[in-house]
Amino acid sequence: MTLTIFPAIDLKGGQVVRLAEGDMARATVYGDDPAAQARLFADAGATHLHVVDLDGAFAGESVNGAAAESIIAAFPGKVQVGGGIRDRAGVDRWLALGVERVIIGTAALKDPDFVKSAARDLPGRIVVGVDARDGMVATEGWADVSDVRVEDLARRFEDAGVAALLFTDVGRDGLLKGCNVGATVALARAVDIPVVASGGVAGIDDIHALRPHVADGIEGVITGRALYDGRLDLAEAIAVAGSPPACGRG
């Protein structure tokens, strides 16, 4: 088994950006041509792509649809999309555009029956976004922190048929602090659902640290700022992710 590398394209006002700790006021713009960025990632060997409609996450509905559609058209691999998807119509709209998987975050906490129903009807296509701050679930584009523990939310979906859990440590996202490997692995071991790591990837060491835990249920890792800042080489990351785990790591 290999670790899937998901380069991230976060959209705000049609531009490619990265936020620090999910704060819309702390956005760094990396480009104004999302489709071109998707092609660059594909050229480096990426087979999967993670796209987030940041405006949509806060608005509760799709906002950067045109930009996302351009990415889907330009990228030859599999695309997963999240941000503002709170109902079945939103799910169906993205899947009709050719998205492989749809990520549902806030609605997973506030309307779990909708998520379970979608997962049952669309096996392998629904990813539950579990965003955490200090072990508690964060919602509404990370603006609010609930009183629900991450593991408790995750367990609610164990029998629903969701494709994966996308675990983001909000306190590390966009800060290059290093991925919270311990918390991610603990979640993967606690539930019988594959987990995708996100938040804080700083460089190749994070890929090496996660690689041995594929057997624990870590399916992949999302990386954004480290790629854009040149701290992580995508081709190298993909090579490491696909190689046998090195002895002594983990």
PDB file of C-alpha atoms in Angstrom, residues 1-2 208 211 238-246:
ATOM      1  CA  MET A   1       0.000   0.000   0.000  1.00  0.00           C
ATOM      2  CA  THR A   2       1.163   3.497  -0.751  1.00  0.00           C
ATOM      3  CA  HIS A 208       8.551   9.948   5.989  1.00  0.00           C
ATOM      4  CA  ARG A 211       4.486   6.568   5.480  1.00  0.00           C
ATOM      5  CA  ILE A 238       5.255  11.093  -4.280  1.00  0.00           C
ATOM      6  CA  ALA A 239       8.371   8.920  -4.584  1.00  0.00           C
ATOM      7  CA  VAL A 240       8.752   8.634  -0.801  1.00  0.00           C
ATOM      8  CA  ALA A 241       5.028   7.953  -0.366  1.00  0.00           C
ATOM      9  CA  GLY A 242       5.211   5.046  -2.775  1.00  0.00           C
ATOM     10  CA  SER A 243       8.374   3.469  -1.400  1.00  0.00           C
ATOM     11  CA  PRO A 244       8.608   0.916   1.434  1.00  0.00           C
ATOM     12  CA  PRO A 245       8.802   2.558   4.880  1.00  0.00           C
ATOM     13  CA  ALA A 246      12.356   3.153   6.032  1.00  0.00           C
TER      14      ALA A 246
END
